[in-house]
DNA sequence: GCGACAG
DNA sequence: ATCTTGTCGC
């Protein structure tokens, strides 16, 4: 992580497991000062989905990031890492439980993706520092969040048609969107993580939707980490061979 | 004190 | 998140 940040937050890999909630809150408040939500200027060529798979009653975590071409959304590579976590799941502090392993998965990717979409929130957080924003500030990358449940704020139910969305507001400030990603399903919650705007997060998400409720990046990430946990995929970085029909 | 509460 | 079978509905 950037040298300037190394002075104010502990190294995720070695020190997140031992933090108290009070200390974790302090770190989130410090990181918040580095958050940038300016519009994304460069064009997107690849987007990654990040997720974790866990076994019940085990501290082992199967983390992974799957890279897709954009806007084609074809899987081109994936990075898998088996690790452990000691920090418990506490609403509002998901980053401290999942980021150490996700950082390992990210670091072993030779050609970094232009955007990383997390299975969780970014700005849509009580202290505006959900896992997507936390990871983004730590690594200086472009990130966003897509959660299956609301973490904070209030919102009006979006229209029933696919693509309808409403703002999620907290303390008079917009912190994200509630999006009907598919007809007749509960909405998903979208928010920018770091180095992109609210509009960017919504536009990117809409381009990543197909027939499913979850956008392709996180849907594929979830699929891959589960295959990894079941032993059907191996740890490490792997490129997906282009399927040639002749 | 009460309700909410990502994965 | 994960544990689990069938089942209801588009």
Tab-separated table of C-alpha atoms (C1' of nucleotides) in Angstrom:
chain	number	residue	atom	x	y	z
A	1	UNK	CA	0.000	0.000	0.000
A	2	UNK	CA	1.091	3.634	-0.470
A	3	UNK	CA	3.883	4.742	1.871
A	4	UNK	CA	1.786	7.599	3.255
A	5	UNK	CA	-0.909	5.166	4.335
A	6	UNK	CA	1.610	2.789	5.829
A	7	UNK	CA	2.135	5.429	8.498
A	8	UNK	CA	-1.460	5.521	9.652
A	9	UNK	CA	-2.844	2.007	9.248
A	10	UNK	CA	-1.390	-1.411	10.075
A	11	UNK	CA	-0.426	-3.854	7.328
A	12	UNK	CA	-3.609	-5.842	6.591
A	13	UNK	CA	-1.878	-9.206	6.237
A	14	UNK	CA	-0.234	-9.206	9.623
A	15	UNK	CA	-2.253	-6.958	11.889
A	16	UNK	CA	-5.924	-6.877	10.964
A	17	UNK	CA	-6.704	-10.090	12.828
A	18	UNK	CA	-5.801	-8.608	16.188
A	19	UNK	CA	-7.687	-5.336	15.966
A	20	UNK	CA	-10.451	-4.351	18.361
A	21	UNK	CA	-13.624	-2.819	16.954
A	22	UNK	CA	-12.609	0.529	18.389
A	23	UNK	CA	-9.277	0.382	16.585
A	24	UNK	CA	-10.940	-0.751	13.375
A	25	UNK	CA	-13.325	2.205	13.557
A	26	UNK	CA	-10.350	4.516	13.946
A	27	UNK	CA	-8.720	3.077	10.840
A	28	UNK	CA	-11.905	3.544	8.816
A	29	UNK	CA	-12.129	7.183	9.840
A	30	UNK	CA	-8.531	7.783	8.818
A	31	UNK	CA	-8.912	6.037	5.462
A	32	UNK	CA	-12.044	8.095	4.812
A	33	UNK	CA	-9.887	11.178	4.384
A	34	UNK	CA	-8.169	9.645	1.360
A	35	UNK	CA	-11.324	8.662	-0.492
A	36	UNK	CA	-11.779	10.047	-3.994
A	37	UNK	CA	-15.085	9.925	-5.880
A	38	UNK	CA	-14.123	11.973	-8.928
A	39	UNK	CA	-15.439	10.651	-12.263
A	40	UNK	CA	-13.402	7.890	-13.868
A	41	UNK	CA	-11.622	9.276	-16.907
A	42	UNK	CA	-9.815	6.351	-18.494
A	43	UNK	CA	-11.772	3.781	-20.457
A	44	UNK	CA	-12.388	0.353	-18.991
A	45	UNK	CA	-10.955	-2.691	-20.742
A	46	UNK	CA	-11.150	-5.230	-17.906
A	47	UNK	CA	-13.181	-5.512	-14.718
A	48	UNK	CA	-12.668	-7.974	-11.882
A	49	UNK	CA	-15.120	-9.455	-9.430
A	50	UNK	CA	-13.896	-10.155	-5.875
A	51	UNK	CA	-15.393	-12.610	-3.407
A	52	UNK	CA	-14.693	-15.046	-0.564
A	53	UNK	CA	-16.001	-18.526	0.154
A	54	UNK	CA	-15.999	-19.983	3.672
A	55	UNK	CA	-16.729	-23.322	5.286
A	56	UNK	CA	-18.890	-23.435	8.374
A	57	UNK	CA	-16.967	-23.363	11.649
A	58	UNK	CA	-13.598	-22.910	9.970
A	59	UNK	CA	-11.197	-19.985	9.817
A	60	UNK	CA	-10.067	-21.014	6.335
A	61	UNK	CA	-11.048	-18.625	3.576
A	62	UNK	CA	-11.018	-19.184	-0.179
A	63	UNK	CA	-10.505	-15.797	-1.799
A	64	UNK	CA	-10.578	-14.982	-5.445
A	65	UNK	CA	-10.721	-12.358	-8.145
A	66	UNK	CA	-12.002	-13.157	-11.624
A	67	UNK	CA	-11.092	-10.822	-14.465
A	68	UNK	CA	-13.544	-10.195	-17.301
A	69	UNK	CA	-13.065	-8.329	-20.570
A	70	UNK	CA	-15.212	-5.185	-20.763
A	71	UNK	CA	-17.789	-4.637	-22.015
A	72	UNK	CA	-17.785	-8.163	-23.455
A	73	UNK	CA	-17.790	-9.694	-19.972
A	74	UNK	CA	-15.846	-12.786	-21.014
A	75	UNK	CA	-13.706	-14.394	-18.253
A	76	UNK	CA	-10.041	-13.988	-19.206
A	77	UNK	CA	-8.184	-14.898	-15.991
A	78	UNK	CA	-8.637	-15.632	-12.312
A	79	UNK	CA	-6.574	-15.517	-9.120
A	80	UNK	CA	-7.276	-17.817	-6.184
A	81	UNK	CA	-5.744	-17.882	-2.703
A	82	UNK	CA	-6.448	-20.072	0.309
A	83	UNK	CA	-5.846	-18.262	3.581
A	84	UNK	CA	-7.163	-17.878	7.115
A	85	UNK	CA	-8.975	-15.128	8.973
A	86	UNK	CA	-9.372	-14.471	12.658
A	87	UNK	CA	-11.372	-11.250	12.547
A	88	UNK	CA	-15.071	-12.171	12.997
A	89	UNK	CA	-17.883	-11.008	10.765
A	90	UNK	CA	-19.229	-7.821	12.283
A	91	UNK	CA	-21.635	-5.667	10.240
A	92	UNK	CA	-19.733	-2.560	9.200
A	93	UNK	CA	-16.314	-4.216	9.500
A	94	UNK	CA	-16.347	-6.788	6.717
A	95	UNK	CA	-13.167	-5.331	5.246
A	96	UNK	CA	-11.069	-6.409	8.219
A	97	UNK	CA	-12.188	-10.005	7.722
A	98	UNK	CA	-11.864	-10.291	3.953
A	99	UNK	CA	-9.289	-7.777	2.719
A	100	UNK	CA	-6.112	-9.585	3.864
A	101	UNK	CA	-6.929	-12.615	1.676
A	102	UNK	CA	-8.248	-10.511	-1.196
A	103	UNK	CA	-5.050	-8.478	-1.205
A	104	UNK	CA	-3.071	-11.688	-1.683
A	105	UNK	CA	-5.296	-12.680	-4.583
A	106	UNK	CA	-4.869	-9.214	-6.109
A	107	UNK	CA	-1.106	-9.111	-5.682
A	108	UNK	CA	-0.506	-12.272	-7.671
A	109	UNK	CA	-2.274	-10.843	-10.727
A	110	UNK	CA	0.399	-9.789	-13.261
A	111	UNK	CA	-1.816	-7.429	-15.283
A	112	UNK	CA	-4.175	-5.596	-12.937
A	113	UNK	CA	-7.842	-5.082	-13.877
A	114	UNK	CA	-9.062	-1.525	-14.564
A	115	UNK	CA	-11.908	-1.842	-12.044
A	116	UNK	CA	-12.648	-4.202	-9.157
A	117	UNK	CA	-16.246	-4.896	-8.118
A	118	UNK	CA	-16.773	-6.227	-4.596
A	119	UNK	CA	-19.468	-8.428	-3.140
A	120	UNK	CA	-20.282	-5.826	-0.488
A	121	UNK	CA	-20.528	-2.052	-0.236
A	122	UNK	CA	-18.250	0.863	-0.954
A	123	UNK	CA	-19.470	4.328	0.061
A	124	UNK	CA	-22.772	2.819	1.214
A	125	UNK	CA	-21.520	2.490	4.774
A	126	UNK	CA	-22.081	4.259	8.105
A	127	UNK	CA	-18.606	5.826	7.911
A	128	UNK	CA	-18.491	5.759	4.092
A	129	UNK	CA	-15.788	3.123	4.199
A	130	UNK	CA	-17.203	-0.240	3.117
A	131	UNK	CA	-14.901	-2.995	1.857
A	132	UNK	CA	-14.745	-1.641	-1.710
A	133	UNK	CA	-13.673	1.831	-0.553
A	134	UNK	CA	-11.278	0.364	1.996
A	135	UNK	CA	-9.530	-1.799	-0.599
A	136	UNK	CA	-9.471	1.036	-3.107
A	137	UNK	CA	-7.811	3.535	-0.785
A	138	UNK	CA	-5.343	0.931	0.436
A	139	UNK	CA	-4.229	-0.013	-3.082
A	140	UNK	CA	-4.953	3.200	-4.964
A	141	UNK	CA	-7.179	1.332	-7.406
A	142	UNK	CA	-10.609	1.896	-8.962
A	143	UNK	CA	-13.291	0.028	-7.025
A	144	UNK	CA	-17.035	-0.211	-6.463
A	145	UNK	CA	-19.473	-2.240	-4.414
A	146	UNK	CA	-22.510	-4.346	-5.261
A	147	UNK	CA	-24.234	-5.783	-2.181
A	148	UNK	CA	-27.240	-8.078	-1.951
A	149	UNK	CA	-28.544	-6.345	1.192
A	150	UNK	CA	-28.679	-2.789	2.471
A	151	UNK	CA	-26.140	-1.908	5.124
A	152	UNK	CA	-27.109	1.670	5.930
A	153	UNK	CA	-29.479	4.465	4.879
A	154	UNK	CA	-33.053	4.599	3.660
A	155	UNK	CA	-34.535	4.290	0.183
A	156	UNK	CA	-37.759	4.077	-1.756
A	157	UNK	CA	-38.444	0.769	-3.473
A	158	UNK	CA	-37.311	1.110	-7.101
A	159	UNK	CA	-39.729	0.464	-9.959
A	160	UNK	CA	-40.473	-3.106	-10.959
A	161	UNK	CA	-38.755	-2.933	-14.338
A	162	UNK	CA	-35.186	-4.104	-14.886
A	163	UNK	CA	-32.785	-1.170	-14.585
A	164	UNK	CA	-35.007	0.947	-12.312
A	165	UNK	CA	-33.153	2.497	-9.378
A	166	UNK	CA	-33.532	4.909	-6.478
A	167	UNK	CA	-30.981	6.684	-4.289
A	168	UNK	CA	-30.053	5.379	-0.842
A	169	UNK	CA	-29.813	8.300	1.571
A	170	UNK	CA	-28.139	8.521	4.985
A	171	UNK	CA	-28.120	11.655	7.122
A	172	UNK	CA	-29.204	13.747	4.154
A	173	UNK	CA	-26.435	12.453	1.907
A	174	UNK	CA	-26.642	10.003	-0.974
A	175	UNK	CA	-24.498	6.959	-0.219
A	176	UNK	CA	-25.548	4.620	-3.022
A	177	UNK	CA	-28.373	3.195	-5.132
A	178	UNK	CA	-31.000	0.459	-4.807
A	179	UNK	CA	-31.133	-1.158	-8.258
A	180	UNK	CA	-33.669	-3.570	-9.719
A	181	UNK	CA	-31.127	-5.654	-11.612
A	182	UNK	CA	-33.767	-8.120	-12.795
A	183	UNK	CA	-37.533	-8.202	-12.814
A	184	UNK	CA	-39.247	-9.672	-9.779
A	185	UNK	CA	-36.190	-9.883	-7.538
A	186	UNK	CA	-35.070	-7.852	-4.540
A	187	UNK	CA	-32.874	-4.904	-5.497
A	188	UNK	CA	-29.070	-4.940	-5.211
A	189	UNK	CA	-27.183	-2.044	-3.620
A	190	UNK	CA	-24.662	-0.156	-5.700
A	191	UNK	CA	-22.069	2.388	-4.567
A	192	UNK	CA	-18.723	3.723	-5.726
A	193	UNK	CA	-15.701	2.449	-3.840
A	194	UNK	CA	-12.745	4.640	-4.812
A	195	UNK	CA	-11.603	6.684	-7.798
A	196	UNK	CA	-15.012	6.705	-9.499
A	197	UNK	CA	-18.299	8.602	-9.165
A	198	UNK	CA	-21.821	7.521	-8.258
A	199	UNK	CA	-22.777	7.744	-11.923
A	200	UNK	CA	-19.782	5.616	-12.868
A	201	UNK	CA	-20.792	2.890	-10.426
A	202	UNK	CA	-24.317	2.798	-11.824
A	203	UNK	CA	-23.272	2.913	-15.480
A	204	UNK	CA	-20.727	0.152	-15.015
A	205	UNK	CA	-23.202	-2.028	-13.155
A	206	UNK	CA	-25.869	-1.635	-15.830
A	207	UNK	CA	-23.360	-2.739	-18.465
A	208	UNK	CA	-22.503	-5.803	-16.389
A	209	UNK	CA	-26.069	-7.094	-16.111
A	210	UNK	CA	-27.435	-9.989	-18.094
A	211	UNK	CA	-30.153	-12.502	-17.205
A	212	UNK	CA	-29.155	-12.798	-13.556
A	213	UNK	CA	-29.762	-10.727	-10.441
A	214	UNK	CA	-26.062	-10.173	-9.760
A	215	UNK	CA	-23.803	-8.410	-12.256
A	216	UNK	CA	-21.313	-10.731	-14.010
A	217	UNK	CA	-18.145	-9.756	-12.087
A	218	UNK	CA	-19.431	-10.686	-8.635
A	219	UNK	CA	-21.585	-13.528	-9.930
A	220	UNK	CA	-18.571	-15.149	-11.575
A	221	UNK	CA	-16.341	-14.432	-8.589
A	222	UNK	CA	-18.807	-16.245	-6.338
A	223	UNK	CA	-18.921	-19.177	-8.738
A	224	UNK	CA	-15.138	-19.474	-8.996
A	225	UNK	CA	-14.329	-19.279	-5.271
A	226	UNK	CA	-16.900	-21.993	-4.623
A	227	UNK	CA	-15.347	-24.210	-7.296
A	228	UNK	CA	-12.019	-23.500	-5.598
A	229	UNK	CA	-13.341	-24.498	-2.173
A	230	UNK	CA	-14.759	-27.693	-3.639
A	231	UNK	CA	-11.393	-28.597	-5.114
A	232	UNK	CA	-12.460	-28.138	-8.698
A	233	UNK	CA	-10.062	-25.246	-9.307
A	234	UNK	CA	-6.480	-24.839	-8.119
A	235	UNK	CA	-4.866	-22.025	-6.168
A	236	UNK	CA	-2.804	-19.450	-8.047
A	237	UNK	CA	-3.150	-17.200	-11.080
A	238	UNK	CA	-4.587	-18.740	-14.222
A	239	UNK	CA	-5.311	-17.345	-17.651
A	240	UNK	CA	-8.368	-18.681	-19.423
A	241	UNK	CA	-7.552	-19.907	-22.890
A	242	UNK	CA	-9.518	-18.275	-25.642
A	243	UNK	CA	-12.037	-20.706	-27.040
A	244	UNK	CA	-11.277	-21.049	-30.750
A	245	UNK	CA	-13.794	-22.842	-32.872
A	246	UNK	CA	-11.408	-23.575	-35.734
B	1	DG	C1'	-33.515	2.046	25.208
B	2	DC	C1'	-34.930	0.425	20.303
B	3	DG	C1'	-34.153	-0.924	15.696
B	4	DA	C1'	-30.706	-2.043	11.916
B	5	DC	C1'	-27.227	-4.877	10.829
B	6	DA	C1'	-22.636	-6.099	3.748
B	7	DG	C1'	-20.562	-11.334	4.128
C	1	DA	C1'	-21.467	-16.510	4.455
C	2	DT	C1'	-22.873	-21.705	4.925
C	3	DC	C1'	-25.947	-25.866	5.958
C	4	DT	C1'	-29.823	-28.291	2.616
C	5	DT	C1'	-34.773	-30.823	-0.897
C	6	DG	C1'	-38.173	-30.133	-2.694
C	7	DT	C1'	-41.147	-27.040	-4.620
C	8	DC	C1'	-43.755	-23.033	-6.392
C	9	DG	C1'	-43.891	-19.784	-10.212
C	10	DC	C1'	-42.509	-17.377	-14.493
